[in-house]
XYZ file of C-alpha atoms in Angstrom:
520
model
C -42.206 54.589 -30.516
C -41.518 50.605 -30.500
C -38.613 48.854 -28.848
C -35.497 46.959 -30.267
C -34.677 44.350 -27.741
C -31.633 42.317 -27.355
C -31.243 38.822 -25.783
C -30.011 35.369 -27.023
C -32.090 31.884 -26.153
C -34.129 30.130 -28.642
C -36.561 31.945 -30.276
C -39.141 28.989 -30.535
C -39.652 29.682 -27.675
C -40.224 32.845 -27.018
C -43.687 33.846 -25.994
C -44.500 36.288 -28.521
C -47.332 36.867 -31.167
C -45.386 36.107 -34.739
C -41.765 34.658 -34.854
C -39.623 34.865 -38.321
C -38.644 31.442 -39.449
C -35.965 31.187 -42.172
C -36.352 29.235 -45.118
C -36.124 29.639 -48.589
C -38.014 29.473 -51.750
C -38.538 26.064 -51.519
C -39.999 25.743 -48.102
C -36.731 23.560 -46.643
C -36.117 24.118 -42.948
C -33.133 23.832 -41.076
C -33.696 20.633 -38.562
C -32.951 23.336 -34.735
C -35.892 25.806 -35.359
C -38.227 22.509 -34.870
C -38.236 21.479 -31.071
C -39.118 17.910 -30.429
C -42.501 17.826 -28.824
C -43.374 20.294 -32.446
C -42.351 17.250 -34.286
C -43.552 14.865 -32.861
C -46.915 17.072 -33.453
C -46.328 17.694 -37.043
C -45.698 14.129 -38.166
C -46.070 13.031 -41.131
C -46.859 17.035 -42.099
C -42.979 17.181 -42.105
C -41.044 15.667 -44.605
C -37.137 15.121 -44.181
C -34.865 16.708 -46.639
C -31.406 16.618 -47.300
C -29.023 17.505 -44.829
C -30.757 17.633 -41.888
C -33.396 19.964 -43.063
C -37.310 18.999 -43.289
C -40.179 20.440 -45.328
C -43.271 20.540 -44.520
C -46.386 19.489 -46.172
C -48.857 22.469 -47.546
C -50.249 23.816 -50.642
C -47.285 26.850 -51.342
C -48.434 30.027 -52.194
C -47.173 30.575 -56.112
C -46.343 34.634 -55.371
C -44.253 32.534 -52.130
C -42.946 30.331 -54.775
C -41.825 32.717 -57.241
C -40.225 35.426 -55.402
C -42.711 38.702 -55.109
C -43.743 37.054 -51.906
C -41.294 36.831 -49.198
C -43.708 35.929 -46.029
C -45.908 33.916 -45.226
C -47.889 32.642 -41.403
C -46.945 29.128 -41.533
C -50.299 26.839 -42.144
C -50.078 23.600 -39.606
C -47.830 24.967 -37.226
C -49.387 23.554 -33.628
C -50.678 25.428 -31.245
C -50.471 28.751 -32.767
C -54.121 29.476 -31.479
C -52.767 30.426 -28.610
C -49.668 30.487 -29.046
C -46.521 32.518 -31.015
C -46.860 32.315 -34.284
C -43.725 32.146 -36.837
C -43.924 33.400 -40.353
C -42.089 31.104 -42.794
C -39.695 34.142 -44.493
C -37.590 33.395 -48.266
C -33.679 34.632 -46.281
C -32.122 31.257 -48.025
C -29.830 33.284 -49.959
C -26.170 33.269 -51.061
C -22.640 34.673 -51.122
C -23.993 37.102 -53.871
C -26.794 38.465 -52.165
C -26.720 42.103 -50.524
C -27.590 42.288 -46.709
C -30.640 44.458 -47.893
C -31.993 41.979 -50.550
C -32.249 40.178 -46.843
C -34.023 42.941 -44.903
C -36.827 43.536 -47.816
C -37.625 40.259 -45.784
C -37.017 41.666 -42.983
C -39.469 44.608 -43.565
C -41.782 42.277 -44.991
C -42.399 39.656 -42.298
C -42.674 43.274 -39.807
C -45.584 45.224 -41.234
C -47.435 41.819 -41.870
C -47.416 40.064 -38.799
C -47.393 43.590 -37.085
C -50.198 44.135 -38.774
C -51.629 40.911 -36.637
C -51.951 42.626 -33.557
C -50.468 41.733 -29.966
C -52.579 38.673 -30.428
C -50.870 36.114 -28.233
C -49.196 38.705 -25.669
C -51.591 41.233 -25.124
C -48.918 43.876 -24.764
C -49.259 46.762 -25.430
C -47.390 46.427 -28.512
C -47.184 43.163 -30.316
C -44.320 41.621 -29.893
C -41.944 39.901 -32.983
C -38.940 37.634 -32.844
C -36.622 37.540 -35.037
C -32.733 36.364 -35.443
C -30.439 37.417 -36.699
C -31.047 36.234 -40.099
C -28.746 34.954 -42.796
C -25.945 34.040 -40.795
C -27.278 29.927 -40.615
C -27.998 28.387 -43.377
C -28.503 31.246 -45.694
C -25.413 32.464 -47.219
C -24.156 35.099 -44.532
C -22.332 32.970 -42.217
C -19.024 34.191 -42.861
C -20.811 37.688 -42.818
C -22.021 37.825 -39.523
C -20.269 41.000 -39.070
C -21.940 42.762 -41.979
C -25.687 41.346 -40.768
C -25.276 43.057 -37.269
C -24.861 46.224 -39.172
C -27.331 46.056 -41.590
C -30.126 44.327 -38.542
C -30.173 46.495 -35.684
C -30.665 49.748 -37.329
C -33.608 48.180 -40.272
C -34.683 46.346 -36.969
C -35.100 49.907 -35.150
C -36.955 51.776 -38.367
C -39.428 49.282 -38.893
C -39.645 48.790 -35.030
C -40.831 52.978 -34.666
C -42.505 53.209 -38.479
C -44.623 50.124 -37.731
C -45.409 50.503 -33.490
C -44.521 47.289 -32.661
C -41.965 45.344 -30.230
C -38.729 43.555 -31.841
C -36.566 40.973 -29.951
C -33.685 40.419 -31.352
C -32.695 37.050 -30.499
C -29.174 35.916 -31.035
C -27.923 32.147 -30.584
C -24.995 32.432 -29.032
C -22.525 34.027 -26.707
C -20.664 35.756 -29.437
C -23.150 36.719 -31.161
C -25.624 38.666 -28.182
C -21.947 40.391 -27.739
C -21.494 41.894 -31.427
C -25.415 43.279 -31.279
C -24.925 44.811 -28.064
C -21.963 46.225 -29.381
C -23.493 47.520 -31.941
C -26.323 49.120 -30.235
C -23.689 50.979 -28.158
C -22.076 52.518 -31.642
C -25.986 53.539 -33.306
C -26.377 55.336 -29.992
C -29.345 54.106 -29.748
C -32.145 55.766 -26.806
C -34.436 53.995 -23.748
C -37.714 55.024 -22.837
C -36.254 55.248 -19.680
C -36.175 58.446 -16.726
C -32.739 59.532 -15.237
C -33.468 57.760 -12.004
C -34.167 54.622 -13.961
C -30.978 54.799 -15.841
C -28.677 55.758 -13.334
C -30.005 52.974 -10.713
C -29.636 50.857 -13.647
C -26.365 51.487 -14.093
C -25.810 51.048 -11.151
C -27.203 47.008 -10.639
C -24.965 46.729 -13.712
C -21.603 47.268 -11.261
C -22.923 45.457 -9.132
C -23.823 42.271 -11.431
C -19.851 42.825 -12.987
C -18.680 42.404 -9.811
C -20.151 39.711 -9.065
C -22.307 41.108 -5.830
C -25.790 40.838 -7.553
C -28.474 38.060 -6.754
C -31.601 37.389 -8.471
C -35.047 37.002 -6.422
C -37.830 36.433 -8.444
C -41.518 36.402 -8.357
C -45.193 35.507 -10.301
C -44.612 38.544 -11.600
C -41.095 37.198 -13.794
C -43.463 34.482 -15.180
C -46.551 35.898 -16.084
C -44.986 36.748 -19.230
C -45.064 34.108 -20.433
C -48.146 33.536 -20.684
C -48.655 32.208 -16.680
C -50.995 33.365 -15.213
C -50.736 35.541 -11.768
C -50.959 33.355 -8.419
C -54.483 34.884 -7.530
C -55.317 34.273 -10.822
C -54.590 30.718 -10.556
C -56.171 30.185 -7.871
C -59.339 31.648 -9.220
C -59.395 29.690 -12.849
C -58.404 26.003 -10.482
C -61.723 27.666 -8.155
C -63.403 27.861 -10.927
C -62.064 23.362 -12.493
C -63.619 22.955 -8.772
C -67.272 23.338 -9.263
C -66.608 26.583 -6.802
C -69.731 28.991 -7.983
C -68.422 32.593 -8.929
C -70.104 34.065 -6.111
C -68.425 32.274 -3.870
C -65.076 33.217 -5.973
C -65.658 36.582 -4.940
C -65.513 36.002 -1.348
C -62.364 33.647 -1.962
C -60.654 36.471 -2.845
C -61.448 38.004 0.390
C -59.304 35.678 2.084
C -55.263 35.164 2.601
C -53.858 32.916 -0.643
C -52.706 29.872 1.769
C -56.317 30.003 3.638
C -57.679 29.714 -0.494
C -54.808 27.349 -1.844
C -57.024 24.993 1.076
C -60.321 25.998 -0.226
C -59.326 24.688 -4.094
C -57.526 21.231 -2.713
C -60.436 20.542 -1.217
C -62.703 20.899 -4.389
C -60.046 20.005 -6.392
C -60.698 16.653 -4.375
C -57.306 16.959 -2.397
C -53.445 17.615 -2.868
C -52.135 15.023 -5.413
C -55.210 16.436 -7.726
C -54.590 20.180 -6.672
C -50.783 19.988 -8.438
C -51.723 18.388 -11.000
C -53.744 21.278 -11.840
C -51.247 23.313 -10.869
C -48.653 21.565 -13.448
C -50.707 21.112 -16.057
C -51.376 25.566 -16.349
C -47.782 26.285 -15.736
C -45.381 23.718 -17.122
C -45.189 25.729 -19.964
C -42.051 25.409 -22.719
C -42.086 29.462 -23.939
C -39.872 32.085 -21.824
C -41.256 35.446 -21.109
C -38.386 38.355 -22.229
C -37.482 38.842 -18.621
C -36.803 34.849 -18.190
C -34.210 35.589 -20.672
C -32.865 38.660 -19.586
C -32.279 37.363 -16.002
C -30.395 34.540 -17.029
C -28.359 36.743 -19.727
C -27.009 38.668 -16.595
C -23.703 37.624 -15.225
C -25.633 36.354 -11.855
C -24.731 32.673 -10.388
C -27.126 32.170 -7.735
C -30.594 33.301 -8.190
C -34.103 32.955 -5.621
C -37.594 32.181 -6.832
C -41.107 31.111 -5.241
C -42.452 30.624 -8.157
C -42.987 26.533 -8.871
C -42.000 26.695 -12.403
C -39.558 25.857 -14.965
C -38.776 28.388 -17.769
C -35.732 30.551 -15.770
C -34.268 26.910 -15.978
C -35.603 26.685 -19.814
C -33.869 30.249 -20.504
C -30.839 29.421 -19.270
C -30.376 26.223 -20.988
C -31.366 27.662 -24.402
C -28.658 30.159 -23.571
C -25.679 27.420 -22.207
C -25.688 27.627 -18.302
C -26.181 25.139 -16.772
C -28.617 24.997 -13.258
C -28.130 22.679 -9.908
C -31.492 23.487 -9.196
C -32.095 23.321 -4.560
C -33.792 21.671 -2.680
C -32.659 18.365 -5.461
C -31.147 15.386 -4.332
C -27.383 15.164 -4.440
C -25.669 18.144 -4.206
C -24.341 19.446 -8.167
C -21.480 21.900 -10.396
C -22.968 24.313 -11.777
C -22.169 27.893 -14.173
C -25.588 28.639 -11.760
C -28.189 27.983 -8.328
C -31.511 27.932 -8.339
C -32.630 28.297 -4.940
C -36.768 27.225 -5.267
C -38.400 28.500 -2.054
C -41.591 26.780 -2.769
C -40.676 23.753 -4.348
C -41.009 23.275 -8.168
C -44.186 21.312 -10.831
C -41.562 18.478 -11.679
C -41.417 17.368 -7.613
C -44.460 17.505 -6.016
C -43.729 16.452 -2.467
C -42.070 20.172 -2.372
C -44.607 22.049 -3.073
C -46.137 25.000 -0.547
C -49.259 26.095 -0.652
C -51.323 25.581 1.973
C -51.367 27.418 5.469
C -50.171 23.954 6.837
C -47.746 23.925 4.271
C -46.269 27.722 5.772
C -47.289 26.559 8.948
C -44.984 23.627 8.719
C -41.947 25.538 6.431
C -39.798 26.231 9.274
C -39.706 21.632 10.379
C -38.636 21.305 6.512
C -37.483 24.567 5.356
C -34.993 26.009 8.002
C -31.687 25.548 6.178
C -33.368 27.008 2.583
C -34.376 30.182 4.849
C -30.803 30.517 5.988
C -29.337 30.567 2.863
C -31.849 33.388 1.454
C -30.837 35.148 4.636
C -27.261 34.701 4.283
C -27.247 35.888 0.568
C -29.141 39.109 1.516
C -26.801 40.157 4.244
C -23.625 39.110 1.322
C -25.176 40.330 -1.767
C -27.191 42.695 -2.883
C -31.025 41.613 -4.638
C -32.244 42.510 -7.339
C -36.408 41.653 -7.074
C -38.359 41.032 -10.084
C -42.038 40.646 -10.483
C -42.282 40.161 -6.478
C -44.680 41.622 -4.303
C -43.074 41.800 -1.014
C -46.134 39.872 0.665
C -45.486 36.209 1.195
C -45.253 35.658 4.641
C -42.212 33.753 4.540
C -40.035 35.884 3.056
C -41.622 37.975 6.024
C -39.805 36.311 8.468
C -36.530 35.646 7.330
C -36.657 39.247 5.881
C -37.184 39.401 9.721
C -33.781 37.513 11.212
C -32.055 39.906 8.853
C -32.577 43.226 10.175
C -31.505 41.974 13.847
C -28.372 40.750 12.087
C -27.777 44.051 9.858
C -29.701 46.567 12.449
C -30.461 47.342 16.581
C -34.204 47.594 15.818
C -33.944 50.425 18.841
C -32.110 53.038 16.483
C -33.339 52.073 12.940
C -31.804 52.935 10.688
C -32.225 52.582 6.786
C -30.060 49.723 5.729
C -31.104 48.963 2.223
C -30.583 44.999 1.859
C -31.891 45.370 -2.413
C -33.513 46.949 -4.970
C -37.434 45.873 -6.407
C -38.653 46.905 -9.679
C -41.601 47.318 -9.416
C -44.846 48.375 -12.319
C -46.553 51.408 -10.126
C -46.306 53.448 -7.434
C -48.367 51.990 -4.026
C -47.584 54.826 -1.867
C -48.190 52.727 1.903
C -46.427 49.880 0.447
C -43.249 51.666 -0.100
C -43.767 53.751 2.866
C -43.143 50.072 4.903
C -40.418 48.726 2.848
C -38.281 51.516 2.262
C -36.377 51.757 4.769
C -35.698 47.845 3.462
C -35.307 48.119 -0.238
C -34.201 50.941 -2.867
C -38.071 50.522 -4.451
C -37.908 51.614 -8.603
C -41.413 52.220 -9.650
C -41.577 51.870 -13.535
C -44.380 55.154 -13.941
C -44.648 57.303 -11.377
C -47.878 58.635 -12.789
C -50.669 56.281 -11.694
C -53.014 56.249 -14.398
C -50.471 54.322 -16.377
C -51.608 50.606 -17.172
C -50.006 48.332 -15.434
C -48.772 46.610 -18.812
C -47.283 50.003 -20.089
C -45.289 49.330 -16.921
C -44.956 45.931 -17.632
C -42.910 46.605 -20.513
C -40.818 49.552 -19.704
C -39.412 46.543 -17.122
C -38.907 45.176 -20.306
C -37.121 48.068 -21.505
C -35.584 48.501 -17.637
C -34.158 45.021 -17.433
C -33.287 45.148 -21.711
C -31.088 48.082 -20.758
C -28.956 46.489 -18.119
C -27.905 42.844 -19.416
C -27.173 45.827 -22.419
C -24.635 47.094 -19.896
C -23.094 44.394 -19.000
C -22.976 42.000 -22.030
C -20.205 43.744 -24.178
C -17.796 41.744 -23.502
C -15.710 41.342 -26.875
C -16.554 37.241 -27.009
C -15.828 37.811 -30.578
C -12.806 39.060 -31.392
C -11.363 36.338 -32.362
C -13.489 35.109 -34.713
C -12.923 36.034 -38.412
C -17.608 36.410 -38.861
C -17.332 38.533 -36.833
C -14.509 40.468 -38.022
C -16.094 43.786 -39.919
C -17.063 44.624 -36.569
C -13.896 45.512 -34.902
C -11.779 48.716 -35.325
C -8.301 49.451 -36.427
C -6.992 48.797 -32.862
C -8.822 45.944 -32.380
C -7.573 44.308 -35.455
C -4.429 45.395 -34.445
C -4.467 43.248 -31.193
C -6.093 40.828 -32.222
C -3.448 39.954 -34.710
C -0.629 40.185 -31.786
C -2.629 38.295 -30.003
C -2.832 34.595 -32.085
C 0.349 35.718 -32.796
C 1.755 35.159 -29.373
C -1.237 32.931 -29.061
C 0.111 29.949 -31.552
C 3.442 30.594 -30.671
C 2.903 29.512 -27.140
C 0.339 27.011 -27.999
C 3.181 24.840 -29.252
C 5.051 25.248 -26.462
C 3.046 24.464 -23.573
C 1.186 22.185 -25.536
C -1.426 20.259 -23.145
C 0.292 21.491 -19.573
C -1.666 23.463 -17.737
C -0.069 26.802 -18.318
C -1.654 25.786 -22.240
C -4.632 24.393 -20.880
C -5.602 28.312 -19.491
C -4.809 29.455 -22.216
C -6.681 27.513 -24.523
C -9.416 28.526 -22.633
C -8.937 32.190 -22.659
C -8.265 32.059 -26.443
C -12.121 30.398 -26.518
C -14.059 33.247 -24.190
C -12.369 35.356 -27.213
C -14.410 33.552 -30.507
C -11.054 31.103 -30.672
C -12.367 28.266 -32.632
């Protein structure tokens, strides 16, 4: 069975196999579907059109122009040899069109794009990205409720029929919340066992209470096409001219010593850091990043050098203050990068020397993580519990939380793992609740990674049903009669009081409250 994910963000940045790019029969495309670097790369192949639209220069298939074909791969779009393939899809209708007309185009896209397989992601199921079609420039802007109600069951039918995974990527908070509520109404199925469902509900409660923090490892970014830590080192070793035979020997060394060998092979630290930046500076984010960014979590920690969590957060309208960074900043969320970032070469922790000197330069950062472990519940995503610096941090936490002479199970977080590793799990089960995605050791890591995405999708579903669309009339069709009555009362009371309160602090607070419920 395929799975339908619901997330929020920038569809053009999702690491997937193919995505639906909305247009019409004349192939004019709204400007926001072209990131700046794509627009620059296309150059003269992209002509400006009316109303902030663009027209790509290529031969339009006659069947598409005639309306008998509704979708085809975007020819000449940069990066499709190794990256996601956009499909130009005719969903440019008008107010008279029924939702079924738009669903026919979505069905054709899923059928044709799904037949290409997981050409980019290598997933067990191809991953196809779809927006809330028709609700932008497609003629159904005032009928978002009806389009949401039509699209979700159709995506579920198509995912099952064509054995693909589909990500419905919503642009704003209101569309995201509306889609999650409609999923609840559909009573969607989740490929999770009972223990995973229970743990997901517990984590959702902790998150909604404001007590959850995230810890992201390299596994979180592998879903965006980035390499594992070991894969990165071996790739850099090959670039440095190290033979295949020596790379086999390199695997037997600690990762920090491998990094030192690779550093020498490449000619020094500047070359090593530059090579790392070239491989990790990606414009694409994984589904995992979008889910982690969508959780109601104020503080996150990562060992990753990449900037993908920041990209995913920005696409959801969330500002991120990265530590360490120059100066202090106010933002919706804080991201602590324990091992540095590709945007600041000097901060990167990589070799054994970097680890040995970590305490001298980063003791304050370690203290920050220790405080989070003591005061919050930490959710680990894509982290293998093998980092020496983290071991030191956790050992200090143990000293605070328990008596070493009388060990008592006192877990400080939940670790999401792909497959069980009995010896490792036994080593850490006094500190963490370890939740593998499969208990069967014969299941592939790729299948387990897919289930981890489904698990995160479920947690986000449980935390994402706030009625942020209540006062937005374009979602009126999703409201029950009781919700409409409440909405009308809120509008009447708000209108009367805003006239009286004006620009007073209480009036400003009331406006902020109404805005959170979708008022424009």
